[in-house]
């Protein structure tokens, strides 16, 4: 945690120190690095206007990339990082948990970004260069998974984008991580169970491994619990 947050803080200081001065620049770098890694989403940019967050950095690749990577690193979970540190880039040797988390995380990030780009191209992204549109779309997809930063006006999003955002928030990060939500593994198990049902298969499989029935039962229970809380909160 200290390693990743320290690197993130130093990289953010490159942008913040020239803008805010040495003292505040160092503080802003440390604060936002910790906030991003912990998927907290707190920022200190209120002096630039209410609800601004990181909007002024919507085209800044350094700030966006650092914040996104910190959110992802904290959100995939320490169990995954332990597996990666031991087995390096040997995909076939990864635990099933690691494979599910990495594949689901990648799918949600790319899928969310594509939907956001399509839904907001003529709305909040209108008038932006293509590179900035792509950057904003990726950032929104990543931060929606319980982090809470924003580089676009969240209140001005289309109804479709708001729905996609809520779904991403509902799923959240991965088990044993700094992120909240129902968790990526729960989401994937439910999808795989539905696919197995459609194909009239008795067993649910992932990457050639059969999932025990209690895993599916737990996933359904967690999803129902979160949906109930989601519904009551909405009401």
PDB file of C-alpha atoms in Angstrom:
ATOM      1  CA  UNK A   1       0.000   0.000   0.000  1.00  0.00           C
ATOM      2  CA  UNK A   2       2.744   2.444   0.989  1.00  0.00           C
ATOM      3  CA  UNK A   3       4.720   1.576  -2.155  1.00  0.00           C
ATOM      4  CA  UNK A   4       1.897   2.300  -4.610  1.00  0.00           C
ATOM      5  CA  UNK A   5       0.610   5.346  -2.748  1.00  0.00           C
ATOM      6  CA  UNK A   6       4.123   6.836  -2.567  1.00  0.00           C
ATOM      7  CA  UNK A   7       4.714   6.432  -6.305  1.00  0.00           C
ATOM      8  CA  UNK A   8       1.287   7.900  -7.032  1.00  0.00           C
ATOM      9  CA  UNK A   9       1.919  10.854  -4.725  1.00  0.00           C
ATOM     10  CA  UNK A  10       5.261  11.690  -6.351  1.00  0.00           C
ATOM     11  CA  UNK A  11       3.787  11.532  -9.864  1.00  0.00           C
ATOM     12  CA  UNK A  12       0.848  13.756  -8.877  1.00  0.00           C
ATOM     13  CA  UNK A  13       3.246  16.249  -7.284  1.00  0.00           C
ATOM     14  CA  UNK A  14       4.756  16.801 -10.739  1.00  0.00           C
ATOM     15  CA  UNK A  15       1.482  18.444 -11.725  1.00  0.00           C
ATOM     16  CA  UNK A  16       0.352  19.896  -8.381  1.00  0.00           C
ATOM     17  CA  UNK A  17       3.542  21.593  -7.148  1.00  0.00           C
ATOM     18  CA  UNK A  18       3.850  23.989 -10.142  1.00  0.00           C
ATOM     19  CA  UNK A  19       0.161  24.805  -9.761  1.00  0.00           C
ATOM     20  CA  UNK A  20      -0.285  25.086  -5.995  1.00  0.00           C
ATOM     21  CA  UNK A  21       3.240  25.645  -4.674  1.00  0.00           C
ATOM     22  CA  UNK A  22       5.602  23.285  -2.853  1.00  0.00           C
ATOM     23  CA  UNK A  23       3.736  22.875   0.438  1.00  0.00           C
ATOM     24  CA  UNK A  24       0.217  22.511  -0.920  1.00  0.00           C
ATOM     25  CA  UNK A  25       1.444  20.612  -3.988  1.00  0.00           C
ATOM     26  CA  UNK A  26       3.079  17.935  -1.824  1.00  0.00           C
ATOM     27  CA  UNK A  27      -0.002  17.713   0.389  1.00  0.00           C
ATOM     28  CA  UNK A  28      -2.364  17.471  -2.597  1.00  0.00           C
ATOM     29  CA  UNK A  29      -0.206  14.743  -4.152  1.00  0.00           C
ATOM     30  CA  UNK A  30      -0.212  12.636  -0.975  1.00  0.00           C
ATOM     31  CA  UNK A  31      -3.904  13.206  -0.235  1.00  0.00           C
ATOM     32  CA  UNK A  32      -5.200  12.348  -3.701  1.00  0.00           C
ATOM     33  CA  UNK A  33      -2.925   9.318  -4.028  1.00  0.00           C
ATOM     34  CA  UNK A  34      -4.252   7.821  -0.791  1.00  0.00           C
ATOM     35  CA  UNK A  35      -7.823   8.767  -1.685  1.00  0.00           C
ATOM     36  CA  UNK A  36      -7.548   7.079  -5.088  1.00  0.00           C
ATOM     37  CA  UNK A  37      -5.857   3.884  -3.860  1.00  0.00           C
ATOM     38  CA  UNK A  38      -8.460   3.535  -1.118  1.00  0.00           C
ATOM     39  CA  UNK A  39     -11.285   4.086  -3.633  1.00  0.00           C
ATOM     40  CA  UNK A  40     -12.492   6.908  -1.397  1.00  0.00           C
ATOM     41  CA  UNK A  41     -12.890   9.595  -4.059  1.00  0.00           C
ATOM     42  CA  UNK A  42     -12.322  12.534  -1.697  1.00  0.00           C
ATOM     43  CA  UNK A  43     -10.621  15.527  -3.328  1.00  0.00           C
ATOM     44  CA  UNK A  44      -9.484  18.995  -2.264  1.00  0.00           C
ATOM     45  CA  UNK A  45     -10.541  20.852  -5.395  1.00  0.00           C
ATOM     46  CA  UNK A  46     -13.507  22.695  -3.918  1.00  0.00           C
ATOM     47  CA  UNK A  47     -11.597  25.971  -4.133  1.00  0.00           C
ATOM     48  CA  UNK A  48     -12.025  25.761  -7.906  1.00  0.00           C
ATOM     49  CA  UNK A  49     -15.813  25.685  -7.588  1.00  0.00           C
ATOM     50  CA  UNK A  50     -18.459  23.441  -6.052  1.00  0.00           C
ATOM     51  CA  UNK A  51     -18.483  19.812  -7.247  1.00  0.00           C
ATOM     52  CA  UNK A  52     -15.492  20.399  -9.542  1.00  0.00           C
ATOM     53  CA  UNK A  53     -13.448  17.376  -8.444  1.00  0.00           C
ATOM     54  CA  UNK A  54     -10.908  16.746 -11.254  1.00  0.00           C
ATOM     55  CA  UNK A  55     -12.862  18.354 -14.107  1.00  0.00           C
ATOM     56  CA  UNK A  56     -10.080  20.843 -14.828  1.00  0.00           C
ATOM     57  CA  UNK A  57      -7.754  17.875 -15.481  1.00  0.00           C
ATOM     58  CA  UNK A  58     -10.055  16.133 -17.976  1.00  0.00           C
ATOM     59  CA  UNK A  59      -7.378  16.311 -20.688  1.00  0.00           C
ATOM     60  CA  UNK A  60      -4.385  15.711 -18.412  1.00  0.00           C
ATOM     61  CA  UNK A  61      -3.005  12.234 -19.157  1.00  0.00           C
ATOM     62  CA  UNK A  62      -0.662  12.240 -16.149  1.00  0.00           C
ATOM     63  CA  UNK A  63      -3.312  12.989 -13.520  1.00  0.00           C
ATOM     64  CA  UNK A  64      -5.929  10.763 -15.154  1.00  0.00           C
ATOM     65  CA  UNK A  65      -3.603   7.789 -15.644  1.00  0.00           C
ATOM     66  CA  UNK A  66      -2.167   7.933 -12.112  1.00  0.00           C
ATOM     67  CA  UNK A  67      -5.594   8.230 -10.474  1.00  0.00           C
ATOM     68  CA  UNK A  68      -7.074   5.436 -12.622  1.00  0.00           C
ATOM     69  CA  UNK A  69      -4.180   3.061 -11.957  1.00  0.00           C
ATOM     70  CA  UNK A  70      -4.351   3.694  -8.208  1.00  0.00           C
ATOM     71  CA  UNK A  71      -8.096   3.023  -8.205  1.00  0.00           C
ATOM     72  CA  UNK A  72      -7.620  -0.216 -10.161  1.00  0.00           C
ATOM     73  CA  UNK A  73      -4.640  -1.374  -8.069  1.00  0.00           C
ATOM     74  CA  UNK A  74      -6.578  -0.844  -4.853  1.00  0.00           C
ATOM     75  CA  UNK A  75      -9.791  -2.237  -6.329  1.00  0.00           C
ATOM     76  CA  UNK A  76      -8.584  -5.640  -7.565  1.00  0.00           C
ATOM     77  CA  UNK A  77      -7.670  -6.735  -4.051  1.00  0.00           C
ATOM     78  CA  UNK A  78      -4.633  -7.854  -2.075  1.00  0.00           C
ATOM     79  CA  UNK A  79      -5.360 -11.536  -2.753  1.00  0.00           C
ATOM     80  CA  UNK A  80      -4.830 -10.894  -6.451  1.00  0.00           C
ATOM     81  CA  UNK A  81      -1.648  -8.908  -5.878  1.00  0.00           C
ATOM     82  CA  UNK A  82      -0.256 -11.690  -3.709  1.00  0.00           C
ATOM     83  CA  UNK A  83      -0.919 -14.179  -6.516  1.00  0.00           C
ATOM     84  CA  UNK A  84       0.619 -11.870  -9.134  1.00  0.00           C
ATOM     85  CA  UNK A  85       3.723 -11.236  -7.024  1.00  0.00           C
ATOM     86  CA  UNK A  86       4.401 -14.966  -6.718  1.00  0.00           C
ATOM     87  CA  UNK A  87       3.470 -16.193 -10.208  1.00  0.00           C
ATOM     88  CA  UNK A  88       4.355 -13.042 -12.182  1.00  0.00           C
ATOM     89  CA  UNK A  89       2.939 -13.260 -15.742  1.00  0.00           C
ATOM     90  CA  UNK A  90       2.119 -16.992 -15.739  1.00  0.00           C
ATOM     91  CA  UNK A  91      -1.609 -16.767 -16.468  1.00  0.00           C
ATOM     92  CA  UNK A  92      -2.202 -20.529 -16.419  1.00  0.00           C
ATOM     93  CA  UNK A  93      -0.885 -20.781 -12.861  1.00  0.00           C
ATOM     94  CA  UNK A  94      -3.046 -18.029 -11.419  1.00  0.00           C
ATOM     95  CA  UNK A  95      -5.756 -18.954  -8.923  1.00  0.00           C
ATOM     96  CA  UNK A  96      -9.288 -19.055 -10.326  1.00  0.00           C
ATOM     97  CA  UNK A  97     -10.104 -16.033  -8.157  1.00  0.00           C
ATOM     98  CA  UNK A  98      -7.336 -14.004  -9.821  1.00  0.00           C
ATOM     99  CA  UNK A  99      -8.428 -14.965 -13.332  1.00  0.00           C
ATOM    100  CA  UNK A 100     -12.044 -14.018 -12.649  1.00  0.00           C
ATOM    101  CA  UNK A 101     -11.112 -10.695 -11.029  1.00  0.00           C
ATOM    102  CA  UNK A 102      -8.711  -9.614 -13.784  1.00  0.00           C
ATOM    103  CA  UNK A 103     -10.952 -10.639 -16.689  1.00  0.00           C
ATOM    104  CA  UNK A 104     -14.079  -9.120 -15.131  1.00  0.00           C
ATOM    105  CA  UNK A 105     -12.277  -5.896 -14.206  1.00  0.00           C
ATOM    106  CA  UNK A 106     -10.989  -5.503 -17.758  1.00  0.00           C
ATOM    107  CA  UNK A 107     -14.416  -6.222 -19.238  1.00  0.00           C
ATOM    108  CA  UNK A 108     -16.185  -3.709 -16.982  1.00  0.00           C
ATOM    109  CA  UNK A 109     -13.620  -0.963 -17.614  1.00  0.00           C
ATOM    110  CA  UNK A 110     -13.689  -1.309 -21.405  1.00  0.00           C
ATOM    111  CA  UNK A 111     -17.425  -1.981 -21.595  1.00  0.00           C
ATOM    112  CA  UNK A 112     -18.261   0.941 -19.327  1.00  0.00           C
ATOM    113  CA  UNK A 113     -15.976   3.301 -21.265  1.00  0.00           C
ATOM    114  CA  UNK A 114     -17.493   2.338 -24.629  1.00  0.00           C
ATOM    115  CA  UNK A 115     -21.044   2.853 -23.336  1.00  0.00           C
ATOM    116  CA  UNK A 116     -20.135   6.178 -21.743  1.00  0.00           C
ATOM    117  CA  UNK A 117     -18.482   7.368 -24.969  1.00  0.00           C
ATOM    118  CA  UNK A 118     -21.522   6.407 -27.048  1.00  0.00           C
ATOM    119  CA  UNK A 119     -24.067   7.890 -24.628  1.00  0.00           C
ATOM    120  CA  UNK A 120     -22.188  11.137 -23.925  1.00  0.00           C
ATOM    121  CA  UNK A 121     -20.551  11.867 -27.290  1.00  0.00           C
ATOM    122  CA  UNK A 122     -23.166  14.528 -28.061  1.00  0.00           C
ATOM    123  CA  UNK A 123     -23.647  15.624 -24.459  1.00  0.00           C
ATOM    124  CA  UNK A 124     -20.896  16.278 -21.876  1.00  0.00           C
ATOM    125  CA  UNK A 125     -18.178  15.095 -24.281  1.00  0.00           C
ATOM    126  CA  UNK A 126     -19.374  17.292 -27.144  1.00  0.00           C
ATOM    127  CA  UNK A 127     -16.700  19.641 -28.462  1.00  0.00           C
ATOM    128  CA  UNK A 128     -13.808  17.733 -26.879  1.00  0.00           C
ATOM    129  CA  UNK A 129     -10.963  16.299 -28.963  1.00  0.00           C
ATOM    130  CA  UNK A 130     -11.282  12.552 -29.573  1.00  0.00           C
ATOM    131  CA  UNK A 131      -8.341  11.755 -27.267  1.00  0.00           C
ATOM    132  CA  UNK A 132      -9.958  13.699 -24.415  1.00  0.00           C
ATOM    133  CA  UNK A 133     -13.307  11.979 -25.023  1.00  0.00           C
ATOM    134  CA  UNK A 134     -11.626   8.574 -24.753  1.00  0.00           C
ATOM    135  CA  UNK A 135      -9.725   9.637 -21.624  1.00  0.00           C
ATOM    136  CA  UNK A 136     -12.879  10.955 -19.946  1.00  0.00           C
ATOM    137  CA  UNK A 137     -14.790   7.799 -20.852  1.00  0.00           C
ATOM    138  CA  UNK A 138     -12.100   5.524 -19.407  1.00  0.00           C
ATOM    139  CA  UNK A 139     -11.832   7.644 -16.270  1.00  0.00           C
ATOM    140  CA  UNK A 140     -15.583   7.639 -15.677  1.00  0.00           C
ATOM    141  CA  UNK A 141     -15.765   3.876 -16.160  1.00  0.00           C
ATOM    142  CA  UNK A 142     -12.957   3.290 -13.655  1.00  0.00           C
ATOM    143  CA  UNK A 143     -14.025   5.813 -11.027  1.00  0.00           C
ATOM    144  CA  UNK A 144     -17.680   4.692 -11.073  1.00  0.00           C
ATOM    145  CA  UNK A 145     -16.676   1.430  -9.398  1.00  0.00           C
ATOM    146  CA  UNK A 146     -16.913   3.100  -5.925  1.00  0.00           C
ATOM    147  CA  UNK A 147     -14.070   5.638  -6.247  1.00  0.00           C
ATOM    148  CA  UNK A 148     -16.084   8.830  -6.722  1.00  0.00           C
ATOM    149  CA  UNK A 149     -13.815  11.249  -8.605  1.00  0.00           C
ATOM    150  CA  UNK A 150     -15.080  12.833 -11.807  1.00  0.00           C
ATOM    151  CA  UNK A 151     -13.611  14.662 -14.792  1.00  0.00           C
ATOM    152  CA  UNK A 152     -16.991  15.493 -16.347  1.00  0.00           C
ATOM    153  CA  UNK A 153     -20.157  17.115 -14.972  1.00  0.00           C
ATOM    154  CA  UNK A 154     -21.886  14.114 -13.392  1.00  0.00           C
ATOM    155  CA  UNK A 155     -25.131  16.026 -12.921  1.00  0.00           C
ATOM    156  CA  UNK A 156     -25.355  16.707 -16.651  1.00  0.00           C
ATOM    157  CA  UNK A 157     -25.071  13.065 -17.734  1.00  0.00           C
ATOM    158  CA  UNK A 158     -27.796  11.460 -19.826  1.00  0.00           C
ATOM    159  CA  UNK A 159     -30.220   9.092 -18.135  1.00  0.00           C
ATOM    160  CA  UNK A 160     -28.520   6.167 -19.873  1.00  0.00           C
ATOM    161  CA  UNK A 161     -25.101   7.136 -18.523  1.00  0.00           C
ATOM    162  CA  UNK A 162     -26.493   7.549 -15.031  1.00  0.00           C
ATOM    163  CA  UNK A 163     -27.959   4.047 -15.225  1.00  0.00           C
ATOM    164  CA  UNK A 164     -24.645   2.588 -16.430  1.00  0.00           C
ATOM    165  CA  UNK A 165     -22.877   4.435 -13.608  1.00  0.00           C
ATOM    166  CA  UNK A 166     -25.256   2.995 -11.021  1.00  0.00           C
ATOM    167  CA  UNK A 167     -24.749  -0.534 -12.362  1.00  0.00           C
ATOM    168  CA  UNK A 168     -20.958  -0.144 -12.185  1.00  0.00           C
ATOM    169  CA  UNK A 169     -21.272   1.236  -8.640  1.00  0.00           C
ATOM    170  CA  UNK A 170     -23.551  -1.664  -7.736  1.00  0.00           C
ATOM    171  CA  UNK A 171     -20.944  -4.209  -8.904  1.00  0.00           C
ATOM    172  CA  UNK A 172     -18.030  -2.338  -7.331  1.00  0.00           C
ATOM    173  CA  UNK A 173     -14.541  -3.767  -6.861  1.00  0.00           C
ATOM    174  CA  UNK A 174     -13.172  -7.162  -5.895  1.00  0.00           C
ATOM    175  CA  UNK A 175     -13.080  -9.143  -2.618  1.00  0.00           C
ATOM    176  CA  UNK A 176     -10.301  -8.214  -0.202  1.00  0.00           C
ATOM    177  CA  UNK A 177      -9.823  -4.813  -1.841  1.00  0.00           C
ATOM    178  CA  UNK A 178     -10.293  -1.168  -0.896  1.00  0.00           C
ATOM    179  CA  UNK A 179     -13.428  -0.936  -3.055  1.00  0.00           C
ATOM    180  CA  UNK A 180     -17.032  -1.521  -2.070  1.00  0.00           C
ATOM    181  CA  UNK A 181     -19.981  -2.913  -4.002  1.00  0.00           C
ATOM    182  CA  UNK A 182     -21.385  -6.371  -4.618  1.00  0.00           C
ATOM    183  CA  UNK A 183     -17.937  -7.442  -5.940  1.00  0.00           C
ATOM    184  CA  UNK A 184     -16.764  -8.562  -9.385  1.00  0.00           C
ATOM    185  CA  UNK A 185     -16.622 -12.242  -8.435  1.00  0.00           C
ATOM    186  CA  UNK A 186     -20.268 -12.241  -7.326  1.00  0.00           C
ATOM    187  CA  UNK A 187     -21.300 -10.583 -10.583  1.00  0.00           C
ATOM    188  CA  UNK A 188     -19.342 -13.068 -12.709  1.00  0.00           C
ATOM    189  CA  UNK A 189     -20.620 -16.131 -10.856  1.00  0.00           C
ATOM    190  CA  UNK A 190     -24.216 -15.000 -11.430  1.00  0.00           C
ATOM    191  CA  UNK A 191     -23.544 -14.403 -15.146  1.00  0.00           C
ATOM    192  CA  UNK A 192     -21.878 -17.817 -15.520  1.00  0.00           C
ATOM    193  CA  UNK A 193     -24.782 -19.459 -13.700  1.00  0.00           C
ATOM    194  CA  UNK A 194     -27.243 -17.824 -16.094  1.00  0.00           C
ATOM    195  CA  UNK A 195     -25.205 -18.980 -19.096  1.00  0.00           C
ATOM    196  CA  UNK A 196     -25.089 -22.548 -17.750  1.00  0.00           C
ATOM    197  CA  UNK A 197     -28.862 -22.462 -17.224  1.00  0.00           C
ATOM    198  CA  UNK A 198     -29.505 -21.229 -20.773  1.00  0.00           C
ATOM    199  CA  UNK A 199     -27.347 -24.066 -22.092  1.00  0.00           C
ATOM    200  CA  UNK A 200     -29.124 -26.616 -19.868  1.00  0.00           C
ATOM    201  CA  UNK A 201     -25.879 -27.531 -18.143  1.00  0.00           C
ATOM    202  CA  UNK A 202     -25.893 -28.837 -14.603  1.00  0.00           C
ATOM    203  CA  UNK A 203     -22.483 -27.493 -13.655  1.00  0.00           C
ATOM    204  CA  UNK A 204     -21.235 -23.908 -13.723  1.00  0.00           C
ATOM    205  CA  UNK A 205     -17.681 -23.586 -15.007  1.00  0.00           C
ATOM    206  CA  UNK A 206     -15.074 -20.837 -15.223  1.00  0.00           C
ATOM    207  CA  UNK A 207     -11.716 -21.245 -16.998  1.00  0.00           C
ATOM    208  CA  UNK A 208     -12.195 -25.014 -17.061  1.00  0.00           C
ATOM    209  CA  UNK A 209     -12.968 -25.236 -13.337  1.00  0.00           C
ATOM    210  CA  UNK A 210     -16.309 -26.272 -11.858  1.00  0.00           C
ATOM    211  CA  UNK A 211     -17.834 -23.934  -9.291  1.00  0.00           C
ATOM    212  CA  UNK A 212     -19.348 -25.517  -6.197  1.00  0.00           C
ATOM    213  CA  UNK A 213     -23.045 -24.976  -5.577  1.00  0.00           C
ATOM    214  CA  UNK A 214     -22.400 -23.147  -2.311  1.00  0.00           C
ATOM    215  CA  UNK A 215     -20.404 -20.518  -4.243  1.00  0.00           C
ATOM    216  CA  UNK A 216     -23.395 -19.868  -6.501  1.00  0.00           C
ATOM    217  CA  UNK A 217     -25.728 -19.812  -3.500  1.00  0.00           C
ATOM    218  CA  UNK A 218     -23.525 -17.280  -1.704  1.00  0.00           C
ATOM    219  CA  UNK A 219     -23.346 -15.098  -4.820  1.00  0.00           C
ATOM    220  CA  UNK A 220     -27.135 -15.082  -5.174  1.00  0.00           C
ATOM    221  CA  UNK A 221     -27.550 -14.235  -1.483  1.00  0.00           C
ATOM    222  CA  UNK A 222     -25.077 -11.351  -1.640  1.00  0.00           C
ATOM    223  CA  UNK A 223     -26.671  -9.994  -4.812  1.00  0.00           C
ATOM    224  CA  UNK A 224     -30.138 -10.128  -3.257  1.00  0.00           C
ATOM    225  CA  UNK A 225     -28.898  -8.389  -0.117  1.00  0.00           C
ATOM    226  CA  UNK A 226     -27.283  -5.599  -2.126  1.00  0.00           C
ATOM    227  CA  UNK A 227     -30.307  -5.236  -4.385  1.00  0.00           C
ATOM    228  CA  UNK A 228     -32.554  -4.876  -1.325  1.00  0.00           C
ATOM    229  CA  UNK A 229     -30.276  -2.225   0.157  1.00  0.00           C
ATOM    230  CA  UNK A 230     -30.039  -0.536  -3.252  1.00  0.00           C
ATOM    231  CA  UNK A 231     -33.823  -0.505  -3.605  1.00  0.00           C
ATOM    232  CA  UNK A 232     -34.473   0.775  -0.048  1.00  0.00           C
ATOM    233  CA  UNK A 233     -31.826   3.468  -0.457  1.00  0.00           C
ATOM    234  CA  UNK A 234     -33.385   4.562  -3.737  1.00  0.00           C
ATOM    235  CA  UNK A 235     -36.839   4.767  -2.199  1.00  0.00           C
TER     236      UNK A 235
END
